[in-house]
Tab-separated table of C-alpha atoms and ligand atoms in Angstrom:
chain	number	residue	atom	x	y	z
A	1	UNK	CA	0.008	-0.003	-0.001
A	2	UNK	CA	1.217	3.495	-0.760
A	3	UNK	CA	0.560	6.554	1.354
A	4	UNK	CA	2.706	5.327	4.194
A	5	UNK	CA	4.175	8.759	4.453
A	6	UNK	CA	1.010	10.870	4.595
A	7	UNK	CA	1.438	13.403	7.380
A	8	UNK	CA	-1.062	13.277	10.303
A	9	UNK	CA	-3.368	16.078	9.309
A	10	UNK	CA	-6.657	17.001	7.728
A	11	UNK	CA	-6.524	14.306	5.075
A	12	UNK	CA	-7.558	11.644	7.554
A	13	UNK	CA	-11.054	10.337	7.965
A	14	UNK	CA	-12.445	10.750	11.474
A	15	UNK	CA	-12.561	7.451	13.409
A	16	UNK	CA	-16.241	8.127	14.231
A	17	UNK	CA	-17.027	8.091	10.515
A	18	UNK	CA	-15.134	4.869	9.955
A	19	UNK	CA	-17.098	3.341	12.822
A	20	UNK	CA	-20.363	4.527	11.337
A	21	UNK	CA	-19.573	3.079	7.944
A	22	UNK	CA	-18.426	-0.148	9.436
A	23	UNK	CA	-21.583	-0.552	11.517
A	24	UNK	CA	-23.746	0.049	8.436
A	25	UNK	CA	-21.738	-2.482	6.399
A	26	UNK	CA	-21.926	-4.991	9.243
A	27	UNK	CA	-25.676	-4.509	9.493
A	28	UNK	CA	-26.167	-5.060	5.768
A	29	UNK	CA	-24.033	-8.186	5.903
A	30	UNK	CA	-25.914	-9.610	8.916
A	31	UNK	CA	-29.301	-8.764	7.360
A	32	UNK	CA	-28.219	-10.784	4.373
A	33	UNK	CA	-26.936	-13.677	6.478
A	34	UNK	CA	-29.814	-13.715	8.997
A	35	UNK	CA	-32.956	-12.276	7.349
A	36	UNK	CA	-34.929	-12.524	10.613
A	37	UNK	CA	-32.675	-9.780	11.963
A	38	UNK	CA	-34.017	-7.509	9.229
A	39	UNK	CA	-37.605	-8.276	10.370
A	40	UNK	CA	-36.568	-7.337	13.897
A	41	UNK	CA	-35.104	-4.035	12.763
A	42	UNK	CA	-38.425	-3.236	11.001
A	43	UNK	CA	-40.455	-4.159	14.071
A	44	UNK	CA	-38.237	-2.025	16.330
A	45	UNK	CA	-38.469	0.944	14.030
A	46	UNK	CA	-42.328	0.711	13.984
A	47	UNK	CA	-42.446	0.522	17.769
A	48	UNK	CA	-40.029	3.440	18.174
A	49	UNK	CA	-42.044	5.635	15.802
A	50	UNK	CA	-45.159	4.836	17.802
A	51	UNK	CA	-43.513	5.698	21.144
A	52	UNK	CA	-42.147	8.976	19.802
A	53	UNK	CA	-45.645	9.936	18.676
A	54	UNK	CA	-47.505	8.830	21.768
A	55	UNK	CA	-44.914	9.985	24.384
A	56	UNK	CA	-43.854	13.587	23.737
A	57	UNK	CA	-41.937	13.517	27.032
A	58	UNK	CA	-39.717	10.702	25.768
A	59	UNK	CA	-39.215	12.522	22.475
A	60	UNK	CA	-38.216	15.752	24.163
A	61	UNK	CA	-35.819	13.939	26.456
A	62	UNK	CA	-34.117	12.280	23.479
A	63	UNK	CA	-33.932	15.632	21.708
A	64	UNK	CA	-32.302	17.217	24.749
A	65	UNK	CA	-29.709	14.455	25.137
A	66	UNK	CA	-28.973	14.298	21.408
A	67	UNK	CA	-29.931	10.610	21.254
A	68	UNK	CA	-32.829	11.010	18.821
A	69	UNK	CA	-30.529	11.052	15.831
A	70	UNK	CA	-28.687	7.925	16.766
A	71	UNK	CA	-31.757	5.923	17.693
A	72	UNK	CA	-32.181	4.274	14.320
A	73	UNK	CA	-28.473	3.405	14.029
A	74	UNK	CA	-27.109	0.026	14.972
A	75	UNK	CA	-26.347	-0.502	18.596
A	76	UNK	CA	-24.302	-3.542	19.486
A	77	UNK	CA	-23.009	-6.848	18.199
A	78	UNK	CA	-21.132	-9.679	19.887
A	79	UNK	CA	-18.180	-11.882	19.063
A	80	UNK	CA	-16.229	-14.620	20.852
A	81	UNK	CA	-12.461	-14.930	20.457
A	82	UNK	CA	-10.150	-17.882	21.087
A	83	UNK	CA	-6.714	-16.514	21.910
A	84	UNK	CA	-4.896	-13.629	23.569
A	85	UNK	CA	-3.311	-12.753	20.202
A	86	UNK	CA	-6.767	-12.453	18.606
A	87	UNK	CA	-7.988	-10.272	21.437
A	88	UNK	CA	-5.052	-7.966	21.250
A	89	UNK	CA	-5.251	-7.515	17.460
A	90	UNK	CA	-9.025	-7.002	17.810
A	91	UNK	CA	-8.310	-4.155	20.239
A	92	UNK	CA	-6.040	-2.549	17.667
A	93	UNK	CA	-8.662	-3.046	14.922
A	94	UNK	CA	-11.383	-1.406	17.024
A	95	UNK	CA	-9.073	1.490	17.891
A	96	UNK	CA	-9.024	2.468	14.207
A	97	UNK	CA	-12.759	3.041	14.625
A	98	UNK	CA	-12.501	4.965	17.871
A	99	UNK	CA	-13.694	2.000	19.946
A	100	UNK	CA	-11.974	1.205	23.244
A	101	UNK	CA	-12.459	-1.524	25.840
A	102	UNK	CA	-14.879	-0.444	28.557
A	103	UNK	CA	-15.935	-2.627	31.519
A	104	UNK	CA	-14.904	-6.114	32.530
A	105	UNK	CA	-17.463	-8.924	32.656
A	106	UNK	CA	-16.703	-12.269	34.231
A	107	UNK	CA	-19.270	-14.811	33.104
A	108	UNK	CA	-17.682	-17.932	34.587
A	109	UNK	CA	-19.724	-17.729	37.818
A	110	UNK	CA	-22.837	-17.938	35.625
A	111	UNK	CA	-21.639	-21.057	33.825
A	112	UNK	CA	-20.313	-19.415	30.655
A	113	UNK	CA	-16.555	-20.073	30.180
A	114	UNK	CA	-15.602	-16.599	28.979
A	115	UNK	CA	-14.639	-13.196	30.236
A	116	UNK	CA	-15.439	-10.102	28.252
A	117	UNK	CA	-15.313	-6.411	27.604
A	118	UNK	CA	-17.213	-4.064	25.329
A	119	UNK	CA	-15.515	-1.973	22.689
A	120	UNK	CA	-17.195	1.381	22.237
A	121	UNK	CA	-16.744	5.104	21.808
A	122	UNK	CA	-16.044	6.979	25.016
A	123	UNK	CA	-17.567	10.432	24.997
A	124	UNK	CA	-21.059	11.787	24.279
A	125	UNK	CA	-20.065	13.473	21.045
A	126	UNK	CA	-18.558	10.298	19.542
A	127	UNK	CA	-21.320	8.116	20.917
A	128	UNK	CA	-23.904	10.280	19.281
A	129	UNK	CA	-22.118	10.128	15.975
A	130	UNK	CA	-22.158	6.338	16.126
A	131	UNK	CA	-23.094	4.348	19.229
A	132	UNK	CA	-21.959	1.081	17.682
A	133	UNK	CA	-20.310	-1.258	20.185
A	134	UNK	CA	-19.180	-4.856	20.265
A	135	UNK	CA	-19.426	-7.156	23.279
A	136	UNK	CA	-16.201	-9.146	22.972
A	137	UNK	CA	-15.563	-12.358	24.844
A	138	UNK	CA	-12.415	-14.372	25.251
A	139	UNK	CA	-12.875	-18.116	25.605
A	140	UNK	CA	-11.332	-19.538	28.779
A	141	UNK	CA	-9.872	-22.815	27.624
A	142	UNK	CA	-8.260	-23.143	31.061
A	143	UNK	CA	-11.723	-23.984	32.390
A	144	UNK	CA	-11.994	-27.075	30.186
A	145	UNK	CA	-11.732	-30.052	32.471
A	146	UNK	CA	-10.587	-32.489	29.761
A	147	UNK	CA	-6.865	-31.655	29.371
A	148	UNK	CA	-6.424	-33.625	26.107
A	149	UNK	CA	-9.300	-31.731	24.555
A	150	UNK	CA	-7.886	-28.483	25.912
A	151	UNK	CA	-4.629	-29.153	24.094
A	152	UNK	CA	-6.418	-30.047	20.869
A	153	UNK	CA	-8.474	-26.888	21.091
A	154	UNK	CA	-5.361	-24.786	21.707
A	155	UNK	CA	-3.575	-26.367	18.731
A	156	UNK	CA	-6.615	-25.825	16.475
A	157	UNK	CA	-6.857	-22.188	17.437
A	158	UNK	CA	-3.152	-21.653	16.917
A	159	UNK	CA	-3.627	-22.539	13.237
A	160	UNK	CA	-6.270	-20.016	12.384
A	161	UNK	CA	-5.776	-16.435	11.223
A	162	UNK	CA	-8.945	-14.435	11.707
A	163	UNK	CA	-7.619	-11.174	10.233
A	164	UNK	CA	-6.852	-10.542	6.577
A	165	UNK	CA	-3.294	-9.487	5.714
A	166	UNK	CA	-4.794	-6.266	4.315
A	167	UNK	CA	-6.514	-5.276	7.553
A	168	UNK	CA	-3.396	-5.874	9.604
A	169	UNK	CA	-1.446	-3.671	7.231
A	170	UNK	CA	-4.051	-0.926	7.507
A	171	UNK	CA	-4.082	-1.158	11.314
A	172	UNK	CA	-0.308	-0.696	11.309
A	173	UNK	CA	-0.584	2.249	8.933
A	174	UNK	CA	-3.210	3.801	11.185
A	175	UNK	CA	-0.934	3.387	14.194
A	176	UNK	CA	2.048	4.948	12.415
A	177	UNK	CA	0.215	7.742	10.563
A	178	UNK	CA	-2.337	8.484	13.268
A	179	UNK	CA	-5.215	8.076	10.820
A	180	UNK	CA	-6.448	6.652	7.524
A	181	UNK	CA	-7.124	8.456	4.256
A	182	UNK	CA	-10.545	8.088	2.611
A	183	UNK	CA	-9.367	5.300	0.324
A	184	UNK	CA	-7.629	3.481	3.143
A	185	UNK	CA	-10.685	3.831	5.392
A	186	UNK	CA	-12.907	2.376	2.741
A	187	UNK	CA	-10.603	-0.552	2.244
A	188	UNK	CA	-10.316	-0.991	6.008
A	189	UNK	CA	-14.083	-1.357	6.359
A	190	UNK	CA	-14.216	-4.033	3.667
A	191	UNK	CA	-11.224	-5.931	5.043
A	192	UNK	CA	-12.328	-5.700	8.654
A	193	UNK	CA	-15.754	-7.041	7.749
A	194	UNK	CA	-14.169	-10.306	6.592
A	195	UNK	CA	-13.239	-11.190	10.168
A	196	UNK	CA	-16.916	-11.113	11.248
A	197	UNK	CA	-18.338	-13.064	8.335
A	198	UNK	CA	-20.121	-16.381	8.704
A	199	UNK	CA	-18.299	-19.427	7.289
A	200	UNK	CA	-20.417	-22.445	6.515
A	201	UNK	CA	-17.417	-24.745	6.249
A	202	UNK	CA	-15.564	-25.641	9.410
A	203	UNK	CA	-11.819	-26.230	9.710
A	204	UNK	CA	-12.501	-29.155	12.096
A	205	UNK	CA	-13.860	-32.663	11.707
A	206	UNK	CA	-17.323	-33.510	12.969
A	207	UNK	CA	-15.950	-35.792	15.657
A	208	UNK	CA	-13.799	-33.045	17.170
A	209	UNK	CA	-16.646	-30.549	16.873
A	210	UNK	CA	-18.878	-32.992	18.758
A	211	UNK	CA	-16.361	-33.394	21.567
A	212	UNK	CA	-15.978	-29.617	21.805
A	213	UNK	CA	-19.760	-29.293	21.844
A	214	UNK	CA	-20.069	-31.826	24.649
A	215	UNK	CA	-17.561	-29.798	26.642
A	216	UNK	CA	-19.548	-26.602	26.143
A	217	UNK	CA	-21.414	-25.248	23.053
A	218	UNK	CA	-19.385	-22.062	23.282
A	219	UNK	CA	-16.147	-23.954	22.956
A	220	UNK	CA	-17.450	-25.523	19.727
A	221	UNK	CA	-18.639	-22.129	18.482
A	222	UNK	CA	-15.177	-20.642	18.857
A	223	UNK	CA	-12.765	-23.474	18.211
A	224	UNK	CA	-14.856	-25.115	15.494
A	225	UNK	CA	-14.881	-22.140	13.134
A	226	UNK	CA	-12.563	-20.184	10.929
A	227	UNK	CA	-13.359	-16.884	12.537
A	228	UNK	CA	-15.443	-14.999	15.123
A	229	UNK	CA	-18.663	-14.648	13.169
A	230	UNK	CA	-20.828	-11.860	14.509
A	231	UNK	CA	-23.446	-13.753	16.514
A	232	UNK	CA	-26.073	-11.051	16.885
A	233	UNK	CA	-26.732	-7.398	16.196
A	234	UNK	CA	-29.016	-5.546	18.499
A	235	UNK	CA	-31.180	-2.558	17.654
A	236	UNK	CA	-32.372	-0.296	20.448
A	237	UNK	CA	-36.047	0.048	21.190
A	238	UNK	CA	-37.969	2.528	23.298
A	239	UNK	CA	-40.460	-0.125	24.409
A	240	UNK	CA	-39.100	-3.634	24.740
A	241	UNK	CA	-42.364	-5.093	26.006
A	242	UNK	CA	-44.101	-3.968	22.815
A	243	UNK	CA	-41.362	-5.531	20.697
A	244	UNK	CA	-41.525	-8.759	22.709
A	245	UNK	CA	-45.262	-8.950	22.032
A	246	UNK	CA	-44.704	-7.994	18.400
A	247	UNK	CA	-42.203	-10.824	18.009
A	248	UNK	CA	-44.648	-13.303	19.443
A	249	UNK	CA	-47.440	-11.988	17.190
A	250	UNK	CA	-45.198	-12.398	14.128
A	251	UNK	CA	-44.230	-15.913	15.098
A	252	UNK	CA	-40.604	-14.989	15.884
A	253	UNK	CA	-39.477	-17.392	18.645
A	254	UNK	CA	-38.539	-15.001	21.431
A	255	UNK	CA	-36.803	-15.697	24.700
A	256	UNK	CA	-39.292	-16.055	27.569
A	257	UNK	CA	-37.663	-13.652	30.017
A	258	UNK	CA	-36.659	-10.050	29.440
A	259	UNK	CA	-33.287	-9.721	31.171
A	260	UNK	CA	-32.512	-6.817	33.498
A	261	UNK	CA	-34.793	-4.570	35.571
A	262	UNK	CA	-38.588	-4.642	35.295
A	263	UNK	CA	-40.612	-2.196	33.237
A	264	UNK	CA	-40.544	1.238	34.868
A	265	UNK	CA	-41.636	4.829	34.268
A	266	UNK	CA	-37.962	5.883	34.306
A	267	UNK	CA	-35.956	3.068	32.685
A	268	UNK	CA	-32.638	2.208	34.330
A	269	UNK	CA	-29.608	0.419	32.868
A	270	UNK	CA	-30.553	-2.108	30.226
A	271	UNK	CA	-33.391	-4.516	29.412
A	272	UNK	CA	-32.762	-7.187	26.770
A	273	UNK	CA	-34.517	-9.987	24.994
A	274	UNK	CA	-33.696	-12.074	21.953
A	275	UNK	CA	-35.024	-14.501	19.422
A	276	UNK	CA	-33.622	-17.942	19.644
A	277	UNK	CA	-30.568	-19.024	17.733
A	278	UNK	CA	-31.014	-20.613	14.322
A	279	UNK	CA	-29.942	-24.106	13.438
A	280	UNK	CA	-27.724	-23.634	10.425
A	281	UNK	CA	-26.276	-26.081	7.950
A	282	UNK	CA	-22.501	-26.342	8.034
A	283	UNK	CA	-20.022	-28.566	6.238
A	284	UNK	CA	-17.527	-30.331	8.504
A	285	UNK	CA	-14.146	-31.165	7.162
A	286	UNK	CA	-13.812	-34.869	6.569
A	287	UNK	CA	-10.774	-36.343	8.200
A	288	UNK	CA	-10.520	-39.068	5.565
A	289	UNK	CA	-8.877	-37.163	2.745
A	290	UNK	CA	-9.409	-40.035	0.337
A	291	UNK	CA	-13.137	-39.243	0.342
A	292	UNK	CA	-13.537	-36.008	-1.561
A	293	UNK	CA	-16.963	-36.838	-2.978
A	294	UNK	CA	-18.462	-33.721	-1.330
A	295	UNK	CA	-15.489	-31.451	-1.782
A	296	UNK	CA	-14.002	-32.807	1.408
A	297	UNK	CA	-16.904	-31.798	3.670
A	298	UNK	CA	-19.784	-33.633	5.310
A	299	UNK	CA	-23.075	-31.996	6.259
A	300	UNK	CA	-24.029	-31.137	9.796
A	301	UNK	CA	-25.406	-28.188	11.664
A	302	UNK	CA	-24.516	-25.560	14.239
A	303	UNK	CA	-26.579	-23.291	16.454
A	304	UNK	CA	-25.152	-19.907	17.309
A	305	UNK	CA	-26.559	-16.859	15.633
A	306	UNK	CA	-29.557	-14.995	16.884
A	307	UNK	CA	-31.219	-11.588	17.148
A	308	UNK	CA	-31.506	-9.394	20.194
A	309	UNK	CA	-33.273	-6.182	21.180
A	310	UNK	CA	-32.390	-3.789	23.923
A	311	UNK	CA	-33.987	-0.927	25.766
A	312	UNK	CA	-31.578	1.410	27.482
A	313	UNK	CA	-32.180	3.563	30.511
A	314	UNK	CA	-30.265	5.882	32.759
A	315	UNK	CA	-26.723	4.955	33.894
A	316	UNK	CA	-26.488	4.273	37.632
A	317	UNK	CA	-23.921	5.481	40.126
A	318	UNK	CA	-22.076	2.909	42.210
A	319	UNK	CA	-24.721	3.396	44.880
A	320	UNK	CA	-27.530	2.879	42.358
A	321	UNK	CA	-25.805	-0.127	40.877
A	322	UNK	CA	-25.371	-1.712	44.303
A	323	UNK	CA	-29.100	-1.303	44.900
A	324	UNK	CA	-29.883	-2.792	41.466
A	325	UNK	CA	-27.634	-5.810	42.124
A	326	UNK	CA	-29.143	-6.323	45.556
A	327	UNK	CA	-32.741	-6.202	44.314
A	328	UNK	CA	-32.039	-8.458	41.326
A	329	UNK	CA	-30.375	-11.003	43.592
A	330	UNK	CA	-33.322	-10.767	46.036
A	331	UNK	CA	-35.828	-11.427	43.219
A	332	UNK	CA	-33.870	-14.410	42.000
A	333	UNK	CA	-33.518	-15.794	45.533
A	334	UNK	CA	-37.255	-15.454	46.043
A	335	UNK	CA	-37.952	-17.316	42.797
A	336	UNK	CA	-35.537	-20.028	43.987
A	337	UNK	CA	-34.507	-21.222	40.513
A	338	UNK	CA	-33.074	-19.628	37.363
A	339	UNK	CA	-35.852	-17.718	35.603
A	340	UNK	CA	-37.133	-19.702	32.611
A	341	UNK	CA	-40.116	-20.228	30.329
A	342	UNK	CA	-42.155	-22.067	32.947
A	343	UNK	CA	-41.859	-19.495	35.701
A	344	UNK	CA	-41.708	-16.306	33.591
A	345	UNK	CA	-44.995	-14.827	34.842
A	346	UNK	CA	-44.101	-15.512	38.468
A	347	UNK	CA	-40.594	-14.084	38.036
A	348	UNK	CA	-41.921	-10.890	36.414
A	349	UNK	CA	-44.315	-10.411	39.300
A	350	UNK	CA	-41.609	-10.913	41.933
A	351	UNK	CA	-39.246	-8.605	40.031
A	352	UNK	CA	-41.844	-5.827	39.846
A	353	UNK	CA	-42.602	-6.133	43.549
A	354	UNK	CA	-38.974	-6.203	44.675
A	355	UNK	CA	-38.072	-3.226	42.482
A	356	UNK	CA	-40.672	-0.947	44.076
A	357	UNK	CA	-37.751	-0.220	46.460
A	358	UNK	CA	-35.947	1.551	43.558
A	359	UNK	CA	-37.182	5.167	43.220
A	360	UNK	CA	-38.899	5.643	39.878
A	361	UNK	CA	-38.717	9.368	39.115
A	362	UNK	CA	-35.682	11.239	37.828
A	363	UNK	CA	-35.769	13.929	40.571
A	364	UNK	CA	-35.443	11.326	43.317
A	365	UNK	CA	-32.841	9.326	41.399
A	366	UNK	CA	-30.822	12.524	41.230
A	367	UNK	CA	-31.415	13.622	44.797
A	368	UNK	CA	-30.449	10.232	46.167
A	369	UNK	CA	-27.435	10.106	43.857
A	370	UNK	CA	-28.547	6.832	42.309
A	371	UNK	CA	-28.127	7.821	38.658
A	372	UNK	CA	-26.092	10.076	36.323
A	373	UNK	CA	-27.579	13.064	34.565
A	374	UNK	CA	-26.637	15.752	32.098
A	375	UNK	CA	-27.169	19.207	33.572
A	376	UNK	CA	-28.620	21.645	31.054
A	377	UNK	CA	-29.763	25.251	31.183
A	378	UNK	CA	-33.551	25.546	31.165
A	379	UNK	CA	-35.137	27.673	28.451
A	380	UNK	CA	-35.932	30.329	31.056
A	381	UNK	CA	-32.285	30.486	32.182
A	382	UNK	CA	-31.183	30.853	28.614
A	383	UNK	CA	-33.484	33.871	28.368
A	384	UNK	CA	-32.752	35.450	31.717
A	385	UNK	CA	-29.640	37.118	33.029
A	386	UNK	CA	-30.899	36.594	36.591
A	387	UNK	CA	-30.939	32.838	36.209
A	388	UNK	CA	-27.512	32.866	34.648
A	389	UNK	CA	-26.119	35.114	37.368
A	390	UNK	CA	-27.566	32.845	40.033
A	391	UNK	CA	-25.942	29.836	38.422
A	392	UNK	CA	-22.555	31.499	38.149
A	393	UNK	CA	-22.688	32.794	41.719
A	394	UNK	CA	-23.844	29.488	43.169
A	395	UNK	CA	-21.131	27.427	41.511
A	396	UNK	CA	-18.300	29.922	41.479
A	397	UNK	CA	-16.365	28.402	44.334
A	398	UNK	CA	-16.911	24.736	43.559
A	399	UNK	CA	-14.781	22.079	41.985
A	400	UNK	CA	-17.206	21.031	39.248
A	401	UNK	CA	-16.468	17.379	39.856
A	402	UNK	CA	-17.678	17.631	43.423
A	403	UNK	CA	-20.552	20.088	43.634
A	404	UNK	CA	-22.738	19.193	46.624
A	405	UNK	CA	-25.871	17.486	45.433
A	406	UNK	CA	-28.047	19.770	47.555
A	407	UNK	CA	-26.814	22.829	45.663
A	408	UNK	CA	-27.642	21.292	42.319
A	409	UNK	CA	-31.012	20.123	43.530
A	410	UNK	CA	-31.777	23.679	44.604
A	411	UNK	CA	-30.844	24.971	41.149
A	412	UNK	CA	-33.093	22.318	39.614
A	413	UNK	CA	-35.962	23.199	41.920
A	414	UNK	CA	-35.506	26.874	41.011
A	415	UNK	CA	-35.695	25.865	37.336
A	416	UNK	CA	-32.251	27.280	36.598
A	417	UNK	CA	-31.020	23.841	35.557
A	418	UNK	CA	-32.804	20.804	34.257
A	419	UNK	CA	-31.558	17.229	34.288
A	420	UNK	CA	-31.685	14.693	31.488
A	421	UNK	CA	-30.691	11.047	31.992
A	422	UNK	CA	-27.280	9.919	30.742
A	423	UNK	CA	-28.031	6.720	28.883
A	424	UNK	CA	-26.301	3.509	30.036
A	425	UNK	CA	-23.863	2.519	27.289
A	426	UNK	CA	-22.644	-0.754	28.763
A	427	UNK	CA	-23.767	-4.291	29.595
A	428	UNK	CA	-24.836	-6.358	32.587
A	429	UNK	CA	-23.123	-9.629	33.466
A	430	UNK	CA	-26.188	-11.484	34.748
A	431	UNK	CA	-28.189	-10.414	31.683
A	432	UNK	CA	-25.328	-11.281	29.327
A	433	UNK	CA	-25.157	-14.770	30.859
A	434	UNK	CA	-28.918	-15.123	30.340
A	435	UNK	CA	-28.543	-14.105	26.695
A	436	UNK	CA	-25.658	-16.531	26.139
A	437	UNK	CA	-27.538	-19.366	27.795
A	438	UNK	CA	-30.831	-18.918	26.014
A	439	UNK	CA	-28.996	-19.415	22.776
A	440	UNK	CA	-27.056	-22.544	23.566
A	441	UNK	CA	-28.747	-25.729	22.634
A	442	UNK	CA	-27.883	-27.937	25.539
A	443	UNK	CA	-27.475	-27.932	29.302
A	444	UNK	CA	-24.199	-26.662	30.756
A	445	UNK	CA	-22.594	-26.641	34.153
A	446	UNK	CA	-24.300	-24.059	36.377
A	447	UNK	CA	-21.005	-22.397	37.235
A	448	UNK	CA	-17.235	-22.592	36.957
A	449	UNK	CA	-15.139	-22.251	40.051
A	450	UNK	CA	-11.894	-21.287	38.332
A	451	UNK	CA	-10.795	-17.813	39.210
A	452	UNK	CA	-11.062	-15.001	36.675
A	453	UNK	CA	-9.191	-11.815	36.723
A	454	UNK	CA	-9.435	-8.493	35.004
A	455	UNK	CA	-5.661	-8.299	35.228
A	456	UNK	CA	-5.241	-11.448	33.142
A	457	UNK	CA	-7.746	-10.214	30.631
A	458	UNK	CA	-5.926	-6.904	30.372
A	459	UNK	CA	-2.625	-8.709	29.892
A	460	UNK	CA	-4.127	-10.675	26.994
A	461	UNK	CA	-5.780	-7.543	25.634
A	462	UNK	CA	-2.524	-5.638	25.820
A	463	UNK	CA	-4.158	-2.573	27.405
A	464	UNK	CA	-6.086	-1.410	30.432
A	465	UNK	CA	-9.868	-1.427	30.423
A	466	UNK	CA	-11.750	1.857	30.973
A	467	UNK	CA	-13.891	2.032	34.050
A	468	UNK	CA	-17.433	2.860	32.910
A	469	UNK	CA	-18.406	4.605	36.122
A	470	UNK	CA	-15.554	7.077	35.726
A	471	UNK	CA	-16.732	7.818	32.197
A	472	UNK	CA	-20.311	8.580	33.310
A	473	UNK	CA	-19.008	10.727	36.162
A	474	UNK	CA	-16.956	12.821	33.766
A	475	UNK	CA	-19.858	13.163	31.336
A	476	UNK	CA	-21.964	14.539	34.168
A	477	UNK	CA	-19.233	16.929	35.303
A	478	UNK	CA	-18.589	18.089	31.753
A	479	UNK	CA	-22.265	18.921	31.257
A	480	UNK	CA	-22.120	21.212	34.265
A	481	UNK	CA	-18.962	22.824	32.936
A	482	UNK	CA	-20.740	23.457	29.671
A	483	UNK	CA	-23.693	25.116	31.458
A	484	UNK	CA	-21.288	27.447	33.212
A	485	UNK	CA	-19.262	28.248	30.136
A	486	UNK	CA	-22.355	29.042	28.098
A	487	UNK	CA	-23.732	31.648	30.532
A	488	UNK	CA	-22.784	35.056	29.349
A	489	UNK	CA	-22.132	36.551	32.779
B	1	OOG	C1	-22.672	-12.235	24.058
B	1	OOG	C2	-23.869	-12.254	24.960
B	1	OOG	C3	-23.966	-10.953	25.749
B	1	OOG	C4	-25.393	-8.875	25.695
B	1	OOG	O1	-26.050	-8.101	25.001
B	1	OOG	O2	-25.433	-8.897	26.922
B	1	OOG	C5	-24.558	-9.845	25.004
B	1	OOG	C6	-22.581	-13.467	23.205
B	1	OOG	O3	-23.537	-14.219	23.064
B	1	OOG	O4	-21.491	-13.625	22.578
B	1	OOG	O5	-24.440	-9.683	23.826
B	2	NI	NI1	-26.061	-8.599	23.010
C-alpha cells in the first residue's frame, strides 16, 4: 500500500465516521446472512415511531440528550475470540474506529466459560455520531476439564488467522500515521468485515466438533470455526415489552424472560430480550482425505446466531448499581430457581414487587445520587440574566467534579437547571449470561469455580480497560462545565 508517508493532518477520515460506515456495512451483511434480523429491525423501528408519537416527554428527552438522531443506528454486536493474540489484534482493529475496551465482565460464575469487555466510543459526542459497540468475549480454555481436549483446542486455534493481511497492514498504517485516508478507510471497512463473516465450512472434523460441543457449546462455536462470526446485532427500542409482544405476534421465537430490571416509568440500565438461535447447515471437514466426494466436507449443523433487542435507561452510580444488584439477587432468591419459560410470569411479578424499592422518578434518582444526569440550562435560564447570574454565583467556588448534590437540587428546583438522563452505554453480566444461555442448545454446568481476573484479561488484551463509572461521572461533570461556560455573565 502506498501513502505510508502521509502526514497526520486534515486528510484523515475521522474514526467516528469509519465506525459509522463499518456498523452500516456490518448491518447489511448480517441482514443478508440472517434475514430474521431484518424483520426485527423493522419491528423495532415501527415501535419506536409509535412511542415517539405517543410519548412527547420521551421525544423531548431524546432531543435534549442528542440521542434522537442515533436511535435508528445500529447498537451492538457480539463476538467470541479464542486466543490472547486475537484479542489484542481486535483491540487494535477497534481502535481504528475509535472503539476502546470499557468494563470487565466475568461470566464464569454464571456457567459461561468466557470473560469479556465491550468496545465502544467513550464520549457523548462520539457516541452520538455512532453508538456502535461490540461485546467481545475471550474463551477460557483453562476452564475445560478435559486436558487432552484443551490441548487439541489450543492447537486448532493456533492454526487459524482471523484477520486478513490487508486489515493488519491498515491497522499498522493507522498506528504509524495516526489516521487513515478516505481510500484506506474504505478498504479498512471491507477488510475488517471479513473477520466477522459467517463461514459455513468448518476447519475441524465432525468428531472433534462434537467433543468440543459436549464440553460446552461455546467452545465448539469458537474453536470449530474459521473466525469470530458476529453472533447477533441488537437494535435499540424505546419499548421492549411492545417488541416482545410484536415478536410473538409475528411468530418470531422470542426468549421467555426479558433480562434486566422490570418495566418502569424511568428506565434504568438495560433490558434485553432475543429471538432464539437458528440451526444452520455447516459442512464439517472430513478427516478421511481419500473421500472427496463432497469437496472434502460432510453436512451437519450448528446453532449460534440470533437476534436481540435492547432498551436502554439511565446509567447508575455505584450506589444505584449496588441497589440494582441487591434487588435483582433478592428477586432471584425469592424465585428459587433460574428464571425460565415455565416461571416467567411468576418471576416478572416478583421482580416488579422487589423493584418498588428503587425510586422511579428522575428527581429522586438525582437527589439520592442513584443515577447520572446531564445538567442543562432551562429555556428560562437561557432567556434570563438573573438565572445565569444565580448559576454563576452558586457554583463559582466549587470544583465542578464535586458540587454538593443539595446545591444542584436547589438549582433544579428553582428551574435554573434541568436534568436529562445519561443513557447507560454498557452491559450487565447477569443479563449477558442469560442471553448466552438462552442461545445454547444444551445444558451446561451451572457455574465454573476457576478464578477469573481483570488483570489477566488486560494482559491478553494488551491494554487497560476503561472504568465505565468514571466515564459517566466525567460526562456529568462536563455537562455542568458546559452550562457554566455558556452563561454570558
Ligand atoms: C454475548 C452475549 C452478551 C449482551 O447483550 O449482553 C450480549 C454473546 O452471546 O456472545 O451480547
Ligand atoms: Ni447482546
